[in-house]
Coordinates of C-alpha atoms in Angstrom, one line a residue:
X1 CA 9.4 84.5 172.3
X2 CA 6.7 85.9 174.6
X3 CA 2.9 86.5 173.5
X4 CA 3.5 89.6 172.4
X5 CA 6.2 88.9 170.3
X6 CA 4.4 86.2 169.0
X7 CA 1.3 88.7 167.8
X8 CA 3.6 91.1 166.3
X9 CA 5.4 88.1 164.0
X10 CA 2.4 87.4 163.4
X11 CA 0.5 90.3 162.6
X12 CA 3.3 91.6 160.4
X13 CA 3.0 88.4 158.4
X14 CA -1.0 88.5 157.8
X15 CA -0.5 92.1 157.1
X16 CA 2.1 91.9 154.7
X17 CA 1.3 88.4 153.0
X18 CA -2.4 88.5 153.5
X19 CA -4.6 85.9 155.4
X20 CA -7.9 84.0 155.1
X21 CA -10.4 85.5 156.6
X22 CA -10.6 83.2 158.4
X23 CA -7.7 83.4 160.2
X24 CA -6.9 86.3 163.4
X25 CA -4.4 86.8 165.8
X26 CA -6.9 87.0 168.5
X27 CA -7.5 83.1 167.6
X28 CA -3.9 82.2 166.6
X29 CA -2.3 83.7 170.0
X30 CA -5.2 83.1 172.7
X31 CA -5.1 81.3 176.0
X32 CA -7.1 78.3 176.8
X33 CA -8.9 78.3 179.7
X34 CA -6.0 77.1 181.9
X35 CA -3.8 79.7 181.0
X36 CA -2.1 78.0 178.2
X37 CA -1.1 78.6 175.0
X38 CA -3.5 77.7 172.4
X39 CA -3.5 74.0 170.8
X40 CA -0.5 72.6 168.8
X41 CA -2.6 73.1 165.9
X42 CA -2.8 76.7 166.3
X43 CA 1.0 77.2 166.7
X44 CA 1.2 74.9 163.6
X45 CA -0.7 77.7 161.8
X46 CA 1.3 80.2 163.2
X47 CA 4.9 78.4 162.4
X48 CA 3.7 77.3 158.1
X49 CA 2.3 81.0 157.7
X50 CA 5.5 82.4 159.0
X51 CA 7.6 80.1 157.5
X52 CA 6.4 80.7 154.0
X53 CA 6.6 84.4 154.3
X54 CA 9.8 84.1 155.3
X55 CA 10.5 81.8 152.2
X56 CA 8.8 84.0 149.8
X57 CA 10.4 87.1 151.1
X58 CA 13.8 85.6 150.8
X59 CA 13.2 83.9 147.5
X60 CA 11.2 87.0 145.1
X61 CA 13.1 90.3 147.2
X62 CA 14.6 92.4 144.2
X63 CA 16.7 95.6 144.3
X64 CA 14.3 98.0 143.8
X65 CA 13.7 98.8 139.7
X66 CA 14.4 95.0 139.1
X67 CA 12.3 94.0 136.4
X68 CA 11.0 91.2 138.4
X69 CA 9.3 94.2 140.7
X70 CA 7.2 95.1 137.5
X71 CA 4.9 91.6 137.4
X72 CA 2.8 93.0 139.9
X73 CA -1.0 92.8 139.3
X74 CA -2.6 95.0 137.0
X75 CA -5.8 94.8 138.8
X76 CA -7.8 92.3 141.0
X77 CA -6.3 89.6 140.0
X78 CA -5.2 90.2 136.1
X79 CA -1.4 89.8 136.0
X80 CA 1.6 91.3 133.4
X81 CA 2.9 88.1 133.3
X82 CA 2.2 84.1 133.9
X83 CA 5.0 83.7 135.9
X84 CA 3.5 86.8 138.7
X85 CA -0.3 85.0 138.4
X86 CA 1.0 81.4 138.9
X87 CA 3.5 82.4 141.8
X88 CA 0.1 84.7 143.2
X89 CA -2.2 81.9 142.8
X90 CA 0.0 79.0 144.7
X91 CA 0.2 81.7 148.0
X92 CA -3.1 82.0 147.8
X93 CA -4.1 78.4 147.7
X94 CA -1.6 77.6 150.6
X95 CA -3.5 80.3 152.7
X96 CA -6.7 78.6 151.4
X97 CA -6.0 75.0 153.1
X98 CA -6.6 77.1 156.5
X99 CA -9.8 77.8 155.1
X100 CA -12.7 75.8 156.5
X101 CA -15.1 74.2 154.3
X102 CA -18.2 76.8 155.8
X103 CA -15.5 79.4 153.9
X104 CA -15.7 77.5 150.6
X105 CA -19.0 77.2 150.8
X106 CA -19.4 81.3 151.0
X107 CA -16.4 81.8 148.6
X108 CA -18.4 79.5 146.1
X109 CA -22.0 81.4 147.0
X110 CA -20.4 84.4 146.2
X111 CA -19.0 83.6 142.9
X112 CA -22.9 82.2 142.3
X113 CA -23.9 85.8 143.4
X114 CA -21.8 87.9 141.7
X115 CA -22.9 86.0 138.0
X116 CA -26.1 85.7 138.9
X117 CA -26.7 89.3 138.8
X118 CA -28.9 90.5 136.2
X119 CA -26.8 93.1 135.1
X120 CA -24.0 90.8 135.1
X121 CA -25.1 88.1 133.2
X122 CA -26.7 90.8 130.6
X123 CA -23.5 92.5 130.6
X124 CA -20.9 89.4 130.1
X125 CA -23.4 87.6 127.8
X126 CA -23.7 90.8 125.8
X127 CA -19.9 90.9 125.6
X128 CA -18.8 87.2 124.7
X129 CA -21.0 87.8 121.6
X130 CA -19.6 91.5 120.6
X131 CA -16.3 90.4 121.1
X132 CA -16.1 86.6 120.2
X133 CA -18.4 87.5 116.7
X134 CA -19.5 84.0 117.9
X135 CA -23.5 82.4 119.0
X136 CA -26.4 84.5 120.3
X137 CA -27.6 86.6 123.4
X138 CA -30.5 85.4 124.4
X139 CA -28.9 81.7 124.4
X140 CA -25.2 83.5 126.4
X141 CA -27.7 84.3 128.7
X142 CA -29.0 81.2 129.5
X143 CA -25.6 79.0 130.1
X144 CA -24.4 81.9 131.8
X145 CA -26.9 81.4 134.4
X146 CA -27.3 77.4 134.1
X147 CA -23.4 77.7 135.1
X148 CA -24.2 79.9 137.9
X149 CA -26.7 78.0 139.1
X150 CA -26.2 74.5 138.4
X151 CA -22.8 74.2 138.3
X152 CA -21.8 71.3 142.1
X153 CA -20.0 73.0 144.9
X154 CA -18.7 71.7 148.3
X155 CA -21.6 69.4 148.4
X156 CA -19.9 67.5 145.5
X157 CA -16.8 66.4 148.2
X158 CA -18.5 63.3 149.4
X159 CA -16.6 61.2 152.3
X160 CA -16.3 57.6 152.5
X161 CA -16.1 56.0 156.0
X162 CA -14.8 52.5 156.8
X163 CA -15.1 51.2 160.5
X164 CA -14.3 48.1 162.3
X165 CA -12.1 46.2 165.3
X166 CA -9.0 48.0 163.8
X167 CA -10.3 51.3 163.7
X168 CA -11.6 53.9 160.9
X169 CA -10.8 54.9 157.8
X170 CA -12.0 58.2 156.4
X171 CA -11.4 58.8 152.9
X172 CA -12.2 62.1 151.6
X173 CA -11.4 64.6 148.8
X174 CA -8.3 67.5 148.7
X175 CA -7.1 69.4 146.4
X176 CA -4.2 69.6 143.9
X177 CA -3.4 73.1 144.5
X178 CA -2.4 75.2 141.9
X179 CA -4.9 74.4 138.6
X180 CA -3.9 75.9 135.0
X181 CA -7.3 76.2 133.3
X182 CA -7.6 76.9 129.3
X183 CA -10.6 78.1 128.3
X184 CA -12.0 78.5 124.2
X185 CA -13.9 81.3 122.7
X186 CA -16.9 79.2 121.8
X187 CA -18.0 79.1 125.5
X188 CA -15.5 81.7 127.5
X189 CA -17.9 83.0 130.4
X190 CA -19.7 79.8 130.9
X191 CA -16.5 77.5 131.3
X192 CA -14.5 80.3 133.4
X193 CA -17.8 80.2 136.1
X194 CA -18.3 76.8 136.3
X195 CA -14.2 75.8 136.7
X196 CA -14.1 79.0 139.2
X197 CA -16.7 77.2 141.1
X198 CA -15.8 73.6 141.2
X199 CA -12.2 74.1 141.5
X200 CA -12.5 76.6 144.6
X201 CA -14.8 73.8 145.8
X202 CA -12.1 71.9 145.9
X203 CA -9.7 73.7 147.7
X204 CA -7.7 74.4 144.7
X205 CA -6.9 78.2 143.1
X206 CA -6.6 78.4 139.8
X207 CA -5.1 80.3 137.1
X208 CA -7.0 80.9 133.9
X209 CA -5.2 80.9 130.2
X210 CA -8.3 82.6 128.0
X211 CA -9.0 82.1 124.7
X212 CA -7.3 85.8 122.8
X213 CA -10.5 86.1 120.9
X214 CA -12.0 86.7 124.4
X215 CA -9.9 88.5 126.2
X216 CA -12.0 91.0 127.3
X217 CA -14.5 89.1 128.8
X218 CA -12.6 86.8 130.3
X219 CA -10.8 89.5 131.8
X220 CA -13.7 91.3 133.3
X221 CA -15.3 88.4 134.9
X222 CA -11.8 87.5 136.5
X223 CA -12.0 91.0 137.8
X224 CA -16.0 90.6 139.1
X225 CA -15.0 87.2 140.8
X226 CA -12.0 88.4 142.6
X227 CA -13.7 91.5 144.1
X228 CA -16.8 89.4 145.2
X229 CA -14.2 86.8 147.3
X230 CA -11.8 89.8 148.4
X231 CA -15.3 91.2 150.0
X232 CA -15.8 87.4 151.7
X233 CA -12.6 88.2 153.3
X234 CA -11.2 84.9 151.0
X235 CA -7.2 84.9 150.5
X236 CA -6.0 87.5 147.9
X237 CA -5.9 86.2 144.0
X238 CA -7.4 82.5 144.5
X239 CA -8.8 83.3 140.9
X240 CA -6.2 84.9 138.5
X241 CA -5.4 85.4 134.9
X242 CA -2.9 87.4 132.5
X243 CA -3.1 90.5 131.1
X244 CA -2.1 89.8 127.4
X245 CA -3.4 86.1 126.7
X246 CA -1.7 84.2 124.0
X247 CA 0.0 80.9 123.0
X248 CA 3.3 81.8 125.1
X249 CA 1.5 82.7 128.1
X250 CA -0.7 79.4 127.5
X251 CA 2.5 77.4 127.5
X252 CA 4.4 79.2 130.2
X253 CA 1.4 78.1 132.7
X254 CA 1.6 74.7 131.2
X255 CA 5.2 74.3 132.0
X256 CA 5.3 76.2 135.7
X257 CA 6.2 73.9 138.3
X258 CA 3.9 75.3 140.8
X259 CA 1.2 74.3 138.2
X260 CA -0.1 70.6 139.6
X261 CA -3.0 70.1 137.3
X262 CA -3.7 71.0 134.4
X263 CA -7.9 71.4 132.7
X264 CA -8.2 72.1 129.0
X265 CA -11.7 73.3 127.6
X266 CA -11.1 73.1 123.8
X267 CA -10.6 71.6 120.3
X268 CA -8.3 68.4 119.9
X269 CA -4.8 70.5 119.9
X270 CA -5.0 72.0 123.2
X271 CA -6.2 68.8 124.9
X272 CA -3.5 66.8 123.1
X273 CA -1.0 69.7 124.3
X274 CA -2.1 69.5 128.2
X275 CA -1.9 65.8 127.9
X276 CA 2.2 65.8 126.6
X277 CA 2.9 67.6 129.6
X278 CA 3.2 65.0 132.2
X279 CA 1.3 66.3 134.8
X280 CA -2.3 65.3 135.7
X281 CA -4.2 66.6 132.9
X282 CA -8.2 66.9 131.9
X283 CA -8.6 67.0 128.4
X284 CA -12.8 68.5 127.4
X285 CA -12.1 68.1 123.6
X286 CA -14.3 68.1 120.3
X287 CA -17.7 66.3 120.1
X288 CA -19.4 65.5 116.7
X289 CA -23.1 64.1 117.9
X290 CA -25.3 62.8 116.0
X291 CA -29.0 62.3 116.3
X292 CA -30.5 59.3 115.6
X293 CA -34.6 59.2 114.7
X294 CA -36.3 55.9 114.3
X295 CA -40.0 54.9 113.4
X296 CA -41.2 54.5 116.6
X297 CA -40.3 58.2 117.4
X298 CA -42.7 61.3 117.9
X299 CA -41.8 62.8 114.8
X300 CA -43.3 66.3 115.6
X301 CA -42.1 66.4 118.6
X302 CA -38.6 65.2 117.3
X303 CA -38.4 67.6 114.8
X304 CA -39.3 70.6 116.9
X305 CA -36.4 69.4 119.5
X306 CA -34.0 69.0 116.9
X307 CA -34.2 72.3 115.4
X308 CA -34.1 74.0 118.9
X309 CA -30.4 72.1 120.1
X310 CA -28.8 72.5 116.6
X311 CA -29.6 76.1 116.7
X312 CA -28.7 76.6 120.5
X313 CA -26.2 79.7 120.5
X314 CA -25.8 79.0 116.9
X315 CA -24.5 75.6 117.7
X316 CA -21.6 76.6 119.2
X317 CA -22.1 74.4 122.1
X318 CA -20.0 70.7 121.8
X319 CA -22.9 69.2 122.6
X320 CA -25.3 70.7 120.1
X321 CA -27.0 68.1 117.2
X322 CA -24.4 67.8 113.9
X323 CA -25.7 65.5 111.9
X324 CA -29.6 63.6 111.8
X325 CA -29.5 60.1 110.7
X326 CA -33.0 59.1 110.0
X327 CA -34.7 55.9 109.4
X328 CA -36.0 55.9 106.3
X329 CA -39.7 55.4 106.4
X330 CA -40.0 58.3 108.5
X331 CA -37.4 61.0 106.7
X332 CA -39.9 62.7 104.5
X333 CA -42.0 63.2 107.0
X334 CA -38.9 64.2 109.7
X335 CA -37.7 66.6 106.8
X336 CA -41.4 68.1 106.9
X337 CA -41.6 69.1 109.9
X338 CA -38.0 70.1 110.4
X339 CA -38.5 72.7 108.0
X340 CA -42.1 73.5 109.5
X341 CA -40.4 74.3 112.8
X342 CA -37.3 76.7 110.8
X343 CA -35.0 74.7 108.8
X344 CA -34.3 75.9 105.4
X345 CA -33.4 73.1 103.1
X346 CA -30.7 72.9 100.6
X347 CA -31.2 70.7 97.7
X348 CA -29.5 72.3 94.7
X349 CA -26.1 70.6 94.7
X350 CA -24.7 73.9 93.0
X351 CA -25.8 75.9 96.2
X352 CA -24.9 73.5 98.5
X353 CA -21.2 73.0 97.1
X354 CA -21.7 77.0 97.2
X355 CA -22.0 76.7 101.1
X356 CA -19.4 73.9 101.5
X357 CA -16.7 76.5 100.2
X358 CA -17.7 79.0 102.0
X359 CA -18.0 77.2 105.5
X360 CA -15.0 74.7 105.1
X361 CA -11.1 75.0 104.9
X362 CA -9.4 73.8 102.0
X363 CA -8.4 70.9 104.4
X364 CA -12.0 70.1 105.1
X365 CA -12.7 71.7 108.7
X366 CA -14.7 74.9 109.6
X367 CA -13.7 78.3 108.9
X368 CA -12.9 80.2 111.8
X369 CA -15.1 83.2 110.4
X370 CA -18.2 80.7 110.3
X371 CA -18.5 79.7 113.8
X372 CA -21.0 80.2 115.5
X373 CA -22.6 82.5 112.7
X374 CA -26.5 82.4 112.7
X375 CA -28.0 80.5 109.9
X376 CA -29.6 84.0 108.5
X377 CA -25.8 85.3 108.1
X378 CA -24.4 81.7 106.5
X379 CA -27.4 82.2 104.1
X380 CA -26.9 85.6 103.6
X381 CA -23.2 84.8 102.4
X382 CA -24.2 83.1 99.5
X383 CA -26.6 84.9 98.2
X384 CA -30.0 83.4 100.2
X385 CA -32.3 86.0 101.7
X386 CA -34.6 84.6 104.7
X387 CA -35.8 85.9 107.7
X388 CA -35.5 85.4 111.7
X389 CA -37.5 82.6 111.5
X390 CA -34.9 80.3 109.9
X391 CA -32.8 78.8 112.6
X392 CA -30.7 76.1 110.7
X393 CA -29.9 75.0 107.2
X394 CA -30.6 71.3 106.3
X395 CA -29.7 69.3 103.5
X396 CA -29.7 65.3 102.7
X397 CA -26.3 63.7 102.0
X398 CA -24.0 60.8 101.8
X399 CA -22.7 59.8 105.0
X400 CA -19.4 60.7 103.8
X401 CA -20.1 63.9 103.4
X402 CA -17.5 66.4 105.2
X403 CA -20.6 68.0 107.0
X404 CA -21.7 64.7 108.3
X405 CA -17.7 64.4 109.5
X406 CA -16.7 66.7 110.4
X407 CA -17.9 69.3 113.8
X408 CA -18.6 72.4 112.5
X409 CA -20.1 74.6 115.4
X410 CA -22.4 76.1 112.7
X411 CA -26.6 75.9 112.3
X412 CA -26.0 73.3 109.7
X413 CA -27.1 69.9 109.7
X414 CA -26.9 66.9 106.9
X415 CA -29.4 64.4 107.2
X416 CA -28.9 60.9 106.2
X417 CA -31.1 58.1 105.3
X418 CA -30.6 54.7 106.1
X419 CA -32.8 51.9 106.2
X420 CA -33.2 50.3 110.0
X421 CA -32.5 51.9 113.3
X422 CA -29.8 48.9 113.8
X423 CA -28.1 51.1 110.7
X424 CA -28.2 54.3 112.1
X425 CA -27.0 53.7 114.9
X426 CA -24.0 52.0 113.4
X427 CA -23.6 54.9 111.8
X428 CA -24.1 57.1 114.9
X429 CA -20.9 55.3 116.5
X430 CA -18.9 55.5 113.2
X431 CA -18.9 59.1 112.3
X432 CA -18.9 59.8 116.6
X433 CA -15.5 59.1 115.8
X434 CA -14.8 57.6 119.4
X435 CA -14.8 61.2 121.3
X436 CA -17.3 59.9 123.8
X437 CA -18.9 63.2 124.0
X438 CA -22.9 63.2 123.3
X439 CA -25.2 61.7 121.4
X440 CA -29.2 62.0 120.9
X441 CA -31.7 59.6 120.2
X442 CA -35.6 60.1 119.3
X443 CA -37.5 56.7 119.9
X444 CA -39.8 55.0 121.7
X445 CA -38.4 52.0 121.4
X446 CA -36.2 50.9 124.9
X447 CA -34.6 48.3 124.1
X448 CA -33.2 50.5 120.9
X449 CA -32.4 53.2 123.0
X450 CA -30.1 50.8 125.6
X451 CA -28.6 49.5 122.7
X452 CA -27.4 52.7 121.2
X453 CA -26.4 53.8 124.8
X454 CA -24.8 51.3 125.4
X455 CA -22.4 51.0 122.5
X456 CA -21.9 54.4 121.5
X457 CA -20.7 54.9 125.2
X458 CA -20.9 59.0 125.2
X459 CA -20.4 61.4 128.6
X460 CA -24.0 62.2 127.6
X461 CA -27.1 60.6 125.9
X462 CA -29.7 62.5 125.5
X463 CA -33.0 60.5 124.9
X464 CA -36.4 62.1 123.2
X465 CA -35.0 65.9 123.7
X466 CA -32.8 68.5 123.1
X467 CA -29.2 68.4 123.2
X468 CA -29.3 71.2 125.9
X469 CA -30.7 68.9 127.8
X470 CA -27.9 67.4 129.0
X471 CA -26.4 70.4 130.2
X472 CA -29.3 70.4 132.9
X473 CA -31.0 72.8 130.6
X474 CA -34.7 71.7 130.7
X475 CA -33.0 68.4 132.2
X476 CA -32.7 67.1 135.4
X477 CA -29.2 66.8 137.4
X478 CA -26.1 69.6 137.5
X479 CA -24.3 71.4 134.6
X480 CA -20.9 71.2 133.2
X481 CA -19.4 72.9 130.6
X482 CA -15.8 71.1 131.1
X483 CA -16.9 67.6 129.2
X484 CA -13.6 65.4 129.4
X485 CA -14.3 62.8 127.0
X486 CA -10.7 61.9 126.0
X487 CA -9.7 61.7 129.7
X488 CA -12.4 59.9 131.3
X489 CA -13.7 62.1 133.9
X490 CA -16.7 62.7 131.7
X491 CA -19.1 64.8 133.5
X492 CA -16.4 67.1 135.7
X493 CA -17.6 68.7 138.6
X494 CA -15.6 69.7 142.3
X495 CA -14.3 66.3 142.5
X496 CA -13.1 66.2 139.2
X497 CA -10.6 68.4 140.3
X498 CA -9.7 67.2 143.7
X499 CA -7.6 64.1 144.6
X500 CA -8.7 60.7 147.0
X501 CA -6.6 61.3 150.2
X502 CA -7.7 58.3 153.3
X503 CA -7.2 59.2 157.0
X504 CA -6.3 56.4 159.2
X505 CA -7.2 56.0 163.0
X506 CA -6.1 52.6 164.0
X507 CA -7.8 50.7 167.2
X508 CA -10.3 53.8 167.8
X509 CA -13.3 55.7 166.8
X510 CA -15.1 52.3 166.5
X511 CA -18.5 52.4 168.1
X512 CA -20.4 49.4 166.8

């Protein structure tokens, strides 16, 4: 086959199957300077392109009218059927390992851009709270842009190099490819940016399996994201999603071959789902953290930090403080100024069994209709008239309270009184329940503080502030909204979602 033929295989295969922008026939069929055909790298470029057209031409071709013909995309992106997104997303991540990392690296600052417009982070934050009937604007807007900002990118990928008489090593970070992500409805935007961002980071595409209760917005920022990379020249549908989410569709991309990992954002059922599934799996479940206050603490201070986290987007947030557990030569005094700073307490036993059925299923867990309800609304449901000023509702209690059990994801927090900080913070690990999520202390004590750190062995501990804080809001270091306790990651970021691969040169590249 002469050059020519060469360009026209080759052009008719970008054309029809799409190409990385970073990819041309100019560079895939040039001369070198001697006359010769470009490197074998090149021609291996050339031969995988073509050779996966040809297989996905030969494999998906239906007579025309074939329902298989109707899974096209709806729009930029947004699918009719899992099957269509998954099959659209693994192209696109094959085109993607042409990429070079200086592409990534725009793809990513694109995604940054396009969410860090005002008008769409107003726009989506507005929306996740219309549609979800869950936390507040003013706080969307903040996580929407610490997960636009904050959120690692290529920088993440670090490389380990090993050198010596027999050579060098390179061991460096690739992707798994395809990535089925499930996102919840407590946190849709802010989870979809900050996986769109770390897996593209990666080198991986992903396909995203929203929460139904936030369809909408999921939908629309799936939308926003792919015509910001289709602009960057990025392969078509490295981002992608269904039409119609729902339980089926959530399972169908669990169970597609072409899937290679999977990342659940969510409550314990989803992340015990993803993790029956064999494949490699990242399971960000529940949290319950408690916050422990000793004397030594600045109680003001303490008090004005608590109130702040617990009422954080209406403590919708799996970080966010659920129950206080106070020392108690300092609670009355913790229990003043909590209320001083906008707590209203609870300490009619009629009222408060009152709220208990109102917020709790008759098996003991939250009420769907509750979450993420303001504590001015919770009030207002039984009968309690206050104003914007009230941000939580407190109330003293046993420690086995269901409130101080169980994670609500509601402006409520029980406090309970023990007698030494050694105590509370056996009783921060006990009613942690193990989910290695977060915890908070307020002390000024450091050997107290490594001793609670230490054993209650959370993704994050959050020491003298706000919960927040360990989302990088008014913290130092990057933000996550993918916290994979039960799986061990922790902290996920672009390597989180990228696999250890080593390079092997033996006998050269030795300098020393």
């Amino acid at each position: 086959m002469n050059d020519a033929n060469i360009a026209d295989v080759v052009t008719k295969v970008l054309g029809e199957y799409g190409a990385p922008g970073a990819v041309s026939v100019a560079a895939l069929t040039a001369k070198s300077p001697d006359g010769k055909s470009n490197s074998s790298a090149d021609a291996d470029v050339v031969a995988r392109m073509v050779a996966k057209a040809i297989r996905d031409h030969a494999g998906t071709a239906q007579p025309s009218g074939n329902a298989a013909t109707s899974s096209a995309a709806v729009s930029d992106g947004v699918f009719e059927t899992m099957d269509a997104a998954v099959e659209a997303a693994a192209l696109a991540q094959q085109q993607y390992l042409l990429c070079s990392m200086s592409d990534r690296a725009r793809f990513v600052q694109g995604i940054r851009d396009v969410i860090l417009n005002q008008d769409t982070l107003e726009k989506m934050s507005r929306m996740a709270v219309e549609e979800t009937g869950m936390g507040n604007y003013e706080h969307k807007l903040i996580k929407n842009r610490l997960a636009g900002e904050k959120t690692p990118g290529i920088e993440d990928l670090t490389t380990d190099a090993f050198s010596g008489d027999n050579g060098l090593t390179l061991v460096e970070y690739s992707p798994f490819g395809v990535i089925g992500a499930i996102t919840p409805t407590t946190n849709p935007t802010e989870t979809i940016v900050c996986n769109s961002i770390g897996m593209l980071a990666a080198g991986n595409s992903v396909v995203f399996s929203p929460h139904p209760r936030a369809r909408q917005v999921s939908l629309l920022l799936v939308r926003l994201i792919n015509q910001k990379l289709a602009a960057l020249g990025a392969p078509e549908n490295l981002v992608v999603t269904v039409e119609k989410p729902s339980i089926e569709n959530t399972n169908a991309m669990m169970a597609h071959p072409k899937v290679r990992m999977l990342v659940a954002t969510g409550g314990p059922a989803i992340v015990k789902a993803v993790l029956s599934t064999g494949k490699k799996a990242i399971g960000a479940g529940a949290g319950n953290p408690p916050v422990v206050v000793d004397e030594t603490a600045n109680i003001e201070k303490a008090a004005c930090d608590i109130v702040n986290g617990c009422s954080f987007d209406n403590n919708l947030p799996c970080v966010a403080e659920k129950e206080i557990i106070a020392v108690a030569q300092i609670a009355d005094y913790l229990i003043f100024n909590l209320k001083k700073n906008g707590a209203y307490e609870i300490k009619d036993p009629a009222v408060l069994q009152q709220l208990q059925d109102l917020v709790l299923t008759a098996k003991g867990g939250p009420q769907t209709k509750c979450v993420g309800k303001s504590a001015v609304w919770l009030l207002s449901q039984i009968g309690i008239s206050v104003d914007a000023s009230i941000k939580i509702i407190l109330m003293e209690v046993p420690r086995e309270h269901p409130f101080v059990q169980e994670e609500l994801m509601m402006p409520i927090l029980p406090l309970v009184r023990v007698e030494t900080v050694d105590d509370a913070i056996d009783l921060a690990i006990e009613v942690e329940h193990d989910n290695r999520h977060t915890a908070i202390m307020h002390s000024t004590d450091v050997r107290k503080l490594t001793k609670m750190a230490k054993l209650i062995q959370t993704t994050i501990f959050v020491k003298n502030g706000p919960s927040y804080a360990g989302l990088g809001a008014g913290g130092e270091g990057y933000s996550t909204f993918t916290i994979a306790g039960p799986t061990g990651e922790g902290l996920t970021s672009a390597k989180s979602f990228a696999r250890r691969r080593k390079c092997v040169m033996v006998e050269a590249l030795n300098i020393r």
